[in-house]
Short mmCIF file of C-alpha atoms and ligand atoms in Angstrom, two decimals:
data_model
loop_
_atom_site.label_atom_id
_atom_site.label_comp_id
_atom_site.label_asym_id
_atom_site.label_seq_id
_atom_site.Cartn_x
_atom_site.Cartn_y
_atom_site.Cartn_z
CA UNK A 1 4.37 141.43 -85.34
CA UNK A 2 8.13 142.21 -85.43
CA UNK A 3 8.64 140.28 -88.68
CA UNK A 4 5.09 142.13 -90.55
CA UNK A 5 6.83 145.44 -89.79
CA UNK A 6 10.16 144.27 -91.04
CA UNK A 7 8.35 142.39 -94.32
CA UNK A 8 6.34 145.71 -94.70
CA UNK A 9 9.16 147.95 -94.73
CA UNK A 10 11.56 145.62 -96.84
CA UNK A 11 8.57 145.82 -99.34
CA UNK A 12 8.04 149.49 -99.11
CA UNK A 13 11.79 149.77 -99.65
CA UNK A 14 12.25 147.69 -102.88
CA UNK A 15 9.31 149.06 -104.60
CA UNK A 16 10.74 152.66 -103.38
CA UNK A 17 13.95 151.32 -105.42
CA UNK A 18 12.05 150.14 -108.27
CA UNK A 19 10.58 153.25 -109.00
CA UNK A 20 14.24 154.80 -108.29
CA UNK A 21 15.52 152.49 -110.99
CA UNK A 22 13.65 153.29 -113.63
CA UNK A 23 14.20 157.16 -112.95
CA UNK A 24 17.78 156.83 -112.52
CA UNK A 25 17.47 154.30 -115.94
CA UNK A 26 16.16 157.49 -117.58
CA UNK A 27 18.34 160.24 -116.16
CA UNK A 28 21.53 158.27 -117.49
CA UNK A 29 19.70 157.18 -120.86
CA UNK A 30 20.13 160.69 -121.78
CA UNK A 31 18.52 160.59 -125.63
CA UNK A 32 19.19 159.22 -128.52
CA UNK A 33 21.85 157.62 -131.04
CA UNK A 34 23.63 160.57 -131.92
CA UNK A 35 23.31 161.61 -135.65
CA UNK A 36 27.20 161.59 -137.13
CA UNK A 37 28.50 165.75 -137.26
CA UNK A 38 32.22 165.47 -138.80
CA UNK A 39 34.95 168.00 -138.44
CA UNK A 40 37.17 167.60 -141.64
CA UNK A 41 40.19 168.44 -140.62
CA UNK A 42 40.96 165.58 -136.96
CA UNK A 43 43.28 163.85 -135.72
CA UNK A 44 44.03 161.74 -132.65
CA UNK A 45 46.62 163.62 -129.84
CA UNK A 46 49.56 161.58 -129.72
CA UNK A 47 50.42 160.37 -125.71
CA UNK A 48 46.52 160.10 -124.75
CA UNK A 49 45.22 156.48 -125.54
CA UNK A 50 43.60 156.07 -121.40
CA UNK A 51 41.45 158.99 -121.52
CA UNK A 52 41.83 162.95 -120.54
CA UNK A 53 38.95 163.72 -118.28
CA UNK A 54 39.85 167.32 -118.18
CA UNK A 55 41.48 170.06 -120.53
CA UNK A 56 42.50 173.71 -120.03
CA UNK A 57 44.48 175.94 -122.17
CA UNK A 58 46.73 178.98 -121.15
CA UNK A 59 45.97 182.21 -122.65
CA UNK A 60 49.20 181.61 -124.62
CA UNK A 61 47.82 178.43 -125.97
CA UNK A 62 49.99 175.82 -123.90
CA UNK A 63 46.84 173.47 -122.94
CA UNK A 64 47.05 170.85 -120.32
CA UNK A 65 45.41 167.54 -119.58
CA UNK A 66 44.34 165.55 -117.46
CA UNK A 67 45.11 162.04 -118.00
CA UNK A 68 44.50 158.88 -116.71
CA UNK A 69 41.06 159.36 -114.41
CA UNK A 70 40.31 155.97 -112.57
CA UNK A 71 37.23 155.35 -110.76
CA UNK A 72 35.13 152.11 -109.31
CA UNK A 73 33.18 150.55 -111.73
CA UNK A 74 34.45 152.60 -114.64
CA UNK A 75 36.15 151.07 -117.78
CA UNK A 76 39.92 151.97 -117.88
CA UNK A 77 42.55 150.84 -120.75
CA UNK A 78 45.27 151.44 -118.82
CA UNK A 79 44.97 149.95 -115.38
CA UNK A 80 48.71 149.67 -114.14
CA UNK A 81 49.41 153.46 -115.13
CA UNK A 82 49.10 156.24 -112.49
CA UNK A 83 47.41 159.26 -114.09
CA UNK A 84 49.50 162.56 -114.86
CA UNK A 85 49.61 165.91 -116.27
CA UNK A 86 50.31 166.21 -120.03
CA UNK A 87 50.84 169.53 -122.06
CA UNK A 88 51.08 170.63 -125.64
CA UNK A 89 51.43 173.63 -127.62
CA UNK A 90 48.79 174.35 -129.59
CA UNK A 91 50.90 177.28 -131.30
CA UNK A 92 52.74 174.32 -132.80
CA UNK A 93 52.34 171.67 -135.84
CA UNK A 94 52.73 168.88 -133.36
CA UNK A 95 49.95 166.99 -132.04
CA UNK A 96 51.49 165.51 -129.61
CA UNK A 97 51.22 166.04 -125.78
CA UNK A 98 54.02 165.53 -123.23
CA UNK A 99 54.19 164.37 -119.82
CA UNK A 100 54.59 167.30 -117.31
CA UNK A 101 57.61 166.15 -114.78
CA UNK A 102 56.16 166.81 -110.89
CA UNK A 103 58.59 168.17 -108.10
CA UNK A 104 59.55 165.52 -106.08
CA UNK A 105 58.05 164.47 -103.09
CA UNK A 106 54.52 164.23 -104.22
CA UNK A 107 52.95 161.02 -104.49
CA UNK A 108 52.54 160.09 -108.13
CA UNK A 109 51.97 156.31 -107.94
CA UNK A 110 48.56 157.05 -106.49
CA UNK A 111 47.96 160.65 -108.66
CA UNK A 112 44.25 160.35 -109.98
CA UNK A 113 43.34 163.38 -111.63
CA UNK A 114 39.94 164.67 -112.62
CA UNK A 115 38.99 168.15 -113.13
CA UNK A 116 41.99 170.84 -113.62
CA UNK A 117 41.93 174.72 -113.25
CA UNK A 118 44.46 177.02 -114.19
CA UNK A 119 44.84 180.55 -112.20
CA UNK A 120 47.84 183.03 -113.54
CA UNK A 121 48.91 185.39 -110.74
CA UNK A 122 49.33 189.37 -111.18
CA UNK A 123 53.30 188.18 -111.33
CA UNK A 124 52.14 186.04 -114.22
CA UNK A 125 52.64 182.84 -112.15
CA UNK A 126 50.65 180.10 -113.28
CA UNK A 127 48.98 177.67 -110.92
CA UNK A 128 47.33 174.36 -112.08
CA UNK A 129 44.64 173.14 -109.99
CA UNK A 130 43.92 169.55 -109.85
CA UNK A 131 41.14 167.17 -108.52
CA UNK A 132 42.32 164.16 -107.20
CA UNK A 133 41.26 160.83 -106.26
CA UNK A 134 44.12 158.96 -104.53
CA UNK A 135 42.77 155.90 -103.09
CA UNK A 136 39.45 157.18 -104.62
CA UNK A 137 39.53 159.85 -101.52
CA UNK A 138 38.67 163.29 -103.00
CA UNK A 139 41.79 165.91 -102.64
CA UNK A 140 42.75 169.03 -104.18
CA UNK A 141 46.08 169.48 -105.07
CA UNK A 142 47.93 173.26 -106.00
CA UNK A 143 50.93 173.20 -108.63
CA UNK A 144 52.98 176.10 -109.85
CA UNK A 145 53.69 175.83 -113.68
CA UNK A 146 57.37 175.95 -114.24
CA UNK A 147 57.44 176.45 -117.95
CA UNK A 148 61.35 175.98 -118.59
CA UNK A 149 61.28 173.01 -116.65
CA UNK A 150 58.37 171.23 -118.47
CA UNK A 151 57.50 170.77 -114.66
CA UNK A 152 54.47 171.18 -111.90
CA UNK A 153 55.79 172.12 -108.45
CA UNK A 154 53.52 170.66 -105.46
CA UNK A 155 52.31 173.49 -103.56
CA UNK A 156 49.71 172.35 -101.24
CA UNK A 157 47.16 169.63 -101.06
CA UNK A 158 43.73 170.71 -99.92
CA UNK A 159 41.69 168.26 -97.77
CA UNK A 160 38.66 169.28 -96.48
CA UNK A 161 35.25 167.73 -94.73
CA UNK A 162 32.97 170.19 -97.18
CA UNK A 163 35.29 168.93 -100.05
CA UNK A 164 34.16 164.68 -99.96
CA UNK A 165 33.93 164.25 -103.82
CA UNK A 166 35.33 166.79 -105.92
CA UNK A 167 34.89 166.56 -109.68
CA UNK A 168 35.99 169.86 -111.01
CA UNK A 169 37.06 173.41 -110.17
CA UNK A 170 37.71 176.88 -111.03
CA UNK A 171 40.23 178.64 -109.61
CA UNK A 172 39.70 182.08 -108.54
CA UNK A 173 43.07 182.84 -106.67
CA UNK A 174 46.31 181.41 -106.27
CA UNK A 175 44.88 179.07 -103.34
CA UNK A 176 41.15 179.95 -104.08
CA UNK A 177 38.77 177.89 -106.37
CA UNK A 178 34.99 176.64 -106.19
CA UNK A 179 34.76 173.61 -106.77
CA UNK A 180 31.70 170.72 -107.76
CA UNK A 181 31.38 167.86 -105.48
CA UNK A 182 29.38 165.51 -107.91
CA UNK A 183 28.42 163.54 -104.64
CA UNK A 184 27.76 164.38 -100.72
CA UNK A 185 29.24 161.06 -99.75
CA UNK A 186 32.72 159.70 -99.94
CA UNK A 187 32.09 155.67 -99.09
CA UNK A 188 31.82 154.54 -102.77
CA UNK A 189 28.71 151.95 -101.59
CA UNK A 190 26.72 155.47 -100.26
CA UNK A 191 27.35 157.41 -103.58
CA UNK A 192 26.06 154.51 -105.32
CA UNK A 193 23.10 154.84 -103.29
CA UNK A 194 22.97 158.23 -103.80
CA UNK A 195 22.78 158.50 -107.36
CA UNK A 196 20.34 155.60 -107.33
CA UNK A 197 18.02 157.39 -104.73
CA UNK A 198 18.41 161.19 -106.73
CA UNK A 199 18.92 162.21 -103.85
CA UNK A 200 19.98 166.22 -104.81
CA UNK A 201 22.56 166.46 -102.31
CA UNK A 202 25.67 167.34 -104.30
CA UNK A 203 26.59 171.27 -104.22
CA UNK A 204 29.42 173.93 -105.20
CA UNK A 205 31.85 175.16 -102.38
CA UNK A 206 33.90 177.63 -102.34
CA UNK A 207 36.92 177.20 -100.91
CA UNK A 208 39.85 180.03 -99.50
CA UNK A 209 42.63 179.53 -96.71
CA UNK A 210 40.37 182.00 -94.50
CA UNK A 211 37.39 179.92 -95.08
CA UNK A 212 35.31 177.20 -96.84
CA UNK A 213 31.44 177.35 -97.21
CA UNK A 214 28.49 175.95 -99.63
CA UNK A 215 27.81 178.27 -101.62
CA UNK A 216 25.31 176.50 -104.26
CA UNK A 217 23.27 173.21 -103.87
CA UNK A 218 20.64 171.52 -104.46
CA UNK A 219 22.23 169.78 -108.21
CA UNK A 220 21.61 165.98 -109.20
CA UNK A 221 25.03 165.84 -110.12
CA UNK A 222 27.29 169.13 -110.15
CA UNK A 223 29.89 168.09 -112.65
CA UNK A 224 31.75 170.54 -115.07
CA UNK A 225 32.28 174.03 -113.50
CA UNK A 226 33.67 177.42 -115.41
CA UNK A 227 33.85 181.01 -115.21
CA UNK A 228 32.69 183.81 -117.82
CA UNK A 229 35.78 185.33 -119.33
CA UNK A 230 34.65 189.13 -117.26
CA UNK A 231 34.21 186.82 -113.65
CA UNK A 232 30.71 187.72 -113.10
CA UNK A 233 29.18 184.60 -113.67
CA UNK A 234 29.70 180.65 -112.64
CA UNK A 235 28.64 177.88 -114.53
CA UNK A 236 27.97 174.51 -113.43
CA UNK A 237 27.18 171.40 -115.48
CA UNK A 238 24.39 169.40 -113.66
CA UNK A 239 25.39 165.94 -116.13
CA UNK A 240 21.98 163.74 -114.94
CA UNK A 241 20.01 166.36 -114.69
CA UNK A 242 21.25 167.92 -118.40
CA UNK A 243 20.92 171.11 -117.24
CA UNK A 244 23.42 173.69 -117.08
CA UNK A 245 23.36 176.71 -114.39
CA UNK A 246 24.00 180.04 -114.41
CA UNK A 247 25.33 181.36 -111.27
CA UNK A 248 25.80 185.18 -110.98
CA UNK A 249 29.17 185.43 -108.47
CA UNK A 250 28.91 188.32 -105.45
CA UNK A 251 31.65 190.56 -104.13
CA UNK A 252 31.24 187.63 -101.16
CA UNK A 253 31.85 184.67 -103.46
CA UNK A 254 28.40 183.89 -102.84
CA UNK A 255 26.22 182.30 -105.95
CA UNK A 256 22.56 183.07 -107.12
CA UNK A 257 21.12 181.81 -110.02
CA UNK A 258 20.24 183.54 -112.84
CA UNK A 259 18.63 181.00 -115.01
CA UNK A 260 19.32 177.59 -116.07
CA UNK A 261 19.43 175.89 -119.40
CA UNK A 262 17.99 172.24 -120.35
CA UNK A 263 19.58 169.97 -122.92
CA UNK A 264 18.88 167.15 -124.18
CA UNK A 265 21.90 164.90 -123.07
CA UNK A 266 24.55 164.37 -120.28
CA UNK A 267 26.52 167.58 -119.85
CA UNK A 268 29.96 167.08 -118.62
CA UNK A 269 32.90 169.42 -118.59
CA UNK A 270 32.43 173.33 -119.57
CA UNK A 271 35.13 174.99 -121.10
CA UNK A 272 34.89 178.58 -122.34
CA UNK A 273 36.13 180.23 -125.50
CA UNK A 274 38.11 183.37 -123.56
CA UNK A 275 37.52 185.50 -126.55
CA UNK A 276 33.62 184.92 -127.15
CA UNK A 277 32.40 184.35 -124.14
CA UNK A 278 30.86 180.96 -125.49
CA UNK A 279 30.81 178.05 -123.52
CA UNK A 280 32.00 174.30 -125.42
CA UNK A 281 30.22 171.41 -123.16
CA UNK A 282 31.65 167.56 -123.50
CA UNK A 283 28.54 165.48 -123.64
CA UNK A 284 27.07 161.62 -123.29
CA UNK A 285 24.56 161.22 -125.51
CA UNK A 286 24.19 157.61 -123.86
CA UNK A 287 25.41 157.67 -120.32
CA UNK A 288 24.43 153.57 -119.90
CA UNK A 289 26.91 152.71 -122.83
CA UNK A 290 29.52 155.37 -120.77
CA UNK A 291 28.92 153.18 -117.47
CA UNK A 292 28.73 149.94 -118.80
CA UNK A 293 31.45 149.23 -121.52
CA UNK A 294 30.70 147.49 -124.19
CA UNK A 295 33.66 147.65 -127.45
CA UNK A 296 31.37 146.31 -129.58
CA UNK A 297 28.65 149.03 -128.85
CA UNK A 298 30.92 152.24 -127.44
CA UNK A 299 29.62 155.19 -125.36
CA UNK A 300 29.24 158.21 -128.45
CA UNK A 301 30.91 161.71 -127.96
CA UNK A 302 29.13 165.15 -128.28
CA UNK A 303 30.64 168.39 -128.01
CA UNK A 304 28.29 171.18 -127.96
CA UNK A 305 28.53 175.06 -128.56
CA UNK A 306 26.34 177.71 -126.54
CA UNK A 307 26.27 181.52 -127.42
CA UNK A 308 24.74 183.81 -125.58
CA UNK A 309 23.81 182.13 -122.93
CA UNK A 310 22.74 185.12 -120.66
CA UNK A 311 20.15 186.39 -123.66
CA UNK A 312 16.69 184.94 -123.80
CA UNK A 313 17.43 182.39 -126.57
CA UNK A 314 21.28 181.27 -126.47
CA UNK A 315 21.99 179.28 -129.44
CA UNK A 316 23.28 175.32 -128.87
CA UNK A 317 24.70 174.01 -131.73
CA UNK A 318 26.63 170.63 -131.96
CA UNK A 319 30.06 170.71 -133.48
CA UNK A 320 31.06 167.64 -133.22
CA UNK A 321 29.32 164.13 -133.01
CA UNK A 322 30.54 160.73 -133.16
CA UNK A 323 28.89 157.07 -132.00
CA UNK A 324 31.99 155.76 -130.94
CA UNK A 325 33.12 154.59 -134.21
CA UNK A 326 35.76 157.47 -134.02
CA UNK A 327 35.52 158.69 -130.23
CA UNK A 328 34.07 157.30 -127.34
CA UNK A 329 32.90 159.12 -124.07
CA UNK A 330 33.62 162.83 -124.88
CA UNK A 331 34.28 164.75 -121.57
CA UNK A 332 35.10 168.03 -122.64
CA UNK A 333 35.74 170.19 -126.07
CA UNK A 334 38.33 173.23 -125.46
CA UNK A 335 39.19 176.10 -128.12
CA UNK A 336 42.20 177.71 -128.95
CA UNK A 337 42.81 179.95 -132.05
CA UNK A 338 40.51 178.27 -134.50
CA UNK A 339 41.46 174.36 -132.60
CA UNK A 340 39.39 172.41 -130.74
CA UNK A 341 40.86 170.00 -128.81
CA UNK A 342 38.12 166.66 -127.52
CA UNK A 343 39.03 164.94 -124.21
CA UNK A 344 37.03 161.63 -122.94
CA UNK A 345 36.55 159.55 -119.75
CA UNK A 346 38.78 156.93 -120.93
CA UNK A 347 39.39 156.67 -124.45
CA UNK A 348 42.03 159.25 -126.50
CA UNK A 349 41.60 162.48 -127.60
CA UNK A 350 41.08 164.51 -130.62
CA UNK A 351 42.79 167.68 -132.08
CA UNK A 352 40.54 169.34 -134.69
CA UNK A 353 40.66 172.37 -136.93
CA UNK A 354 37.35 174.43 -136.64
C1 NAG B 401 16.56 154.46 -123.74
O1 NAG B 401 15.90 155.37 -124.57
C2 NAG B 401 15.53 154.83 -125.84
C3 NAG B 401 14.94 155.94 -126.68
O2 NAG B 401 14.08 156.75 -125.94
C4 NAG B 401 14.54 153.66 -125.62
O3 NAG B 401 14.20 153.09 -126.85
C5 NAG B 401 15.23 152.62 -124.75
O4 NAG B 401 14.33 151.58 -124.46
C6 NAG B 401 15.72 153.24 -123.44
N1 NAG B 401 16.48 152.23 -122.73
C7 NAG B 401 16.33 152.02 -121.44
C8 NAG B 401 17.17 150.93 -120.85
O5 NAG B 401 15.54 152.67 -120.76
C1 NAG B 402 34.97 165.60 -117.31
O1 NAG B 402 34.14 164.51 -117.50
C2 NAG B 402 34.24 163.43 -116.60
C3 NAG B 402 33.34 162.33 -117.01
O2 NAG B 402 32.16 162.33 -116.29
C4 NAG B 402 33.89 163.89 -115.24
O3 NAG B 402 33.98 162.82 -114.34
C5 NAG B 402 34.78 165.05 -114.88
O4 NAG B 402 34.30 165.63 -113.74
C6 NAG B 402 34.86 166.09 -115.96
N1 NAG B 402 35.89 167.04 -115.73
C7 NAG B 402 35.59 168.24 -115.42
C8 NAG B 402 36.72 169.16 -115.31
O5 NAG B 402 34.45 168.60 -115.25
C1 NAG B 403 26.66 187.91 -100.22
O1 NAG B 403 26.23 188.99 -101.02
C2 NAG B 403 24.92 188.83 -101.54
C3 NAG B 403 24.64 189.94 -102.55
O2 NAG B 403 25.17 191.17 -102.13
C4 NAG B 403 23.94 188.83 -100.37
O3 NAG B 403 22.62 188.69 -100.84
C5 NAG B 403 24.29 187.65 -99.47
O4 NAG B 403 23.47 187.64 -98.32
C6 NAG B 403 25.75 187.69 -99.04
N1 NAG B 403 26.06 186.41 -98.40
C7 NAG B 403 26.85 186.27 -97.36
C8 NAG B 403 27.08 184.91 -96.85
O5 NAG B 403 27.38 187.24 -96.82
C1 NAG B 404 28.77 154.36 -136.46
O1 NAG B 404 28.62 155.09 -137.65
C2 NAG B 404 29.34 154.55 -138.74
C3 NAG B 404 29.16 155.48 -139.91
O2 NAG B 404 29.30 156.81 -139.56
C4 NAG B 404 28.85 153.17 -139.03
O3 NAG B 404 29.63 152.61 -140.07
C5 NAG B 404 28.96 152.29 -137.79
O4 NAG B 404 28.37 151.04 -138.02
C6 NAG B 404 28.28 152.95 -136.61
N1 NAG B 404 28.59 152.18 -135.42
C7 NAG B 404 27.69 151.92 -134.47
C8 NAG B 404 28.18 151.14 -133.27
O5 NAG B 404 26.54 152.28 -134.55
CA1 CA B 405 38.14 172.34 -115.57
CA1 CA B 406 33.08 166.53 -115.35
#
């Protein structure tokens, strides 16, 4: 009797995971080949040739990245290098990005970063914030920009229990962000699961010194997160669901949502053009070719533009498409004074004139 219940359930449970498979086989096989849509005027950023997950530029057009995102079961060029901080000035000719030095004491050897966040201060103090993944743990780690000095001083590292996978953030204060955990569990085996069994679980915390609470869930797979240039709304990337969200923010910090918007691929990071309002997305047309690498058959790049989002009928228009020949894995497309600048998961990055 004891073995028919256990052969029951073990059958229940792989046909539950069949069906999971093919629905998790269909979130991450986004859409299509991508049809080519060239920029004339690109070239690749000199320093990035391992990725950079994450960029965000400075009012004054200084624009850093994040370089050098490791992750189980994700294709990496550059295993033996820790990742960093690079920065370049997009006010110059030069296409080439720099290594930011990092006040001592911090551990670099095991620096993973992911998403980054920028927050200047009423003093005009700028503070970078930056996912990390040391050891694949999830931390958040608070820099101060020290522009003469080409140099990030450690500030704080932020661990918390509501905080078990962070992918990216917005800052809000100068030790206040929200912040996407793209899944509920930490243990690598039970976020496998967790994707696999779409399960919903991952959410959007916001996170001060006085407190740290939920304050959006309910998201496949909360990814990309940003801020409308007048503060009043949050957006959040949900990749395998391709939707993105439109949060409107409270007086509390609380979230409600005001609508949300389907497209037809894997939305990643969400940048915003400070001046428009618009928001650039990173894409994955193909999110199987992302996972599993193949050189011969790379993971394409998207980047696409939405304008007025909050009206009944934003526009989404693609500015930039690629199957891999070019750039593989786009993660995020960033704007500065007529430049667009194309980071990816692991592959280099792209400076292009608009
Ligand atoms: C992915 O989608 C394409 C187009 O819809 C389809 O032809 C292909 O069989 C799908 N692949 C998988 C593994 O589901
Ligand atoms: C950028 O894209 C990568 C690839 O999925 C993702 O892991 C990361 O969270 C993204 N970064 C941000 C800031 O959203
Ligand atoms: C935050 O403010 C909103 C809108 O004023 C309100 O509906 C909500 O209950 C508040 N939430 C908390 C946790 O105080
Ligand atoms: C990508 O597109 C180019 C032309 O734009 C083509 O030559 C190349 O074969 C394509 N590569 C793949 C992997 O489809
Ligand atoms: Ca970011
Ligand atoms: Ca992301």
């Amino acid at each position: 009797m004891a073995r028919l219940v256990a052969v029951t359930a073990l059958g229940l449970a792989l046909a539950l995971l069949g069906e999971r498979f093919v629905a998790l086989r269909n979130r991450l096989n986004a859409s299509r080949e991508v049809e080519a849509v060239d920029l004339p005027n690109c070239h690749f950023i000199k320093g990035v040739e391992a990725g950079s997950e994450d960029i965000d530029i400075l009012p004054n057009g200084l624009a850093f990245l994040s370089v050098g995102l490791k992750f189980p079961g994700l294709q990496y060029f550059a295993p033996e290098k820790p990742g960093g901080i690079l920065m370049m000035d997009l006010n110059q000719e030069s296409s080439r990005a720099l290594e930011l030095r990092v006040s001592r004491g911090f551990d670099l050897a095991s620096f993973n970063p992911h998403g980054i966040s920028t927050f200047i201060d009423k003093d005009d103090t700028v503070y970078l914030f930056v996912a990390n993944h040391p050891e694949f743990k999830s931390t958040v780690e608070i820099f101060k920009f020290e522009e003469e000095e080409n140099s990030l001083l450690h500030l704080k590292t932020v661990r918390h229990e509501l905080l078990p996978s962070v992918s990216d953030i917005v800052a809000v204060g100068p030790e206040h962000f929200y912040a996407t955990n793209s899944h509920y569990f930490s243990d690598i085996f039970l976020k496998y699961l967790e994707v696999y069994l779409n399960l919903l679980w991952t959410n959007v915390i916001y996170y001060s010194p006085e407190g740290v609470r939920v304050v959006a869930e309910g998201f496949d797979s909360a990814n990309g997160i940003n801020m409308s240039p007048d503060e009043k709304y949050i957006y959040v990337a949900d990749s395998l669901a391709h939707e993105i969200h439109v949060m409107e923010k409270h007086a509390n910090w609380s979230l409600t949502q005001v609508k949300v918007l389907h497209l037809d691929t894997i939305v990643d990071n969400l940048s915003i053009d400070p001046s428009t309002g618009d928001l650039w997305v990173g894409c994955h047309p193909n999110g199987q070719k992302l996972l599993i690498y193949d050189p011969g058959n790379p993971p394409a790049s998207q980047v696409l533009r939405i304008q007025n989002i909050l009206s009944e009928t934003p526009t989404v228009s693609t500015v930039y498409a690629n199957n891999g020949s070019v750039l593989q894995g786009s993660t995020v497309g960033s704007v500065y004074g007529g430049k667009l600048l194309i980071g990816t998961l692991y592959h280099r990055a792209l400076q292009c004139q608009l």
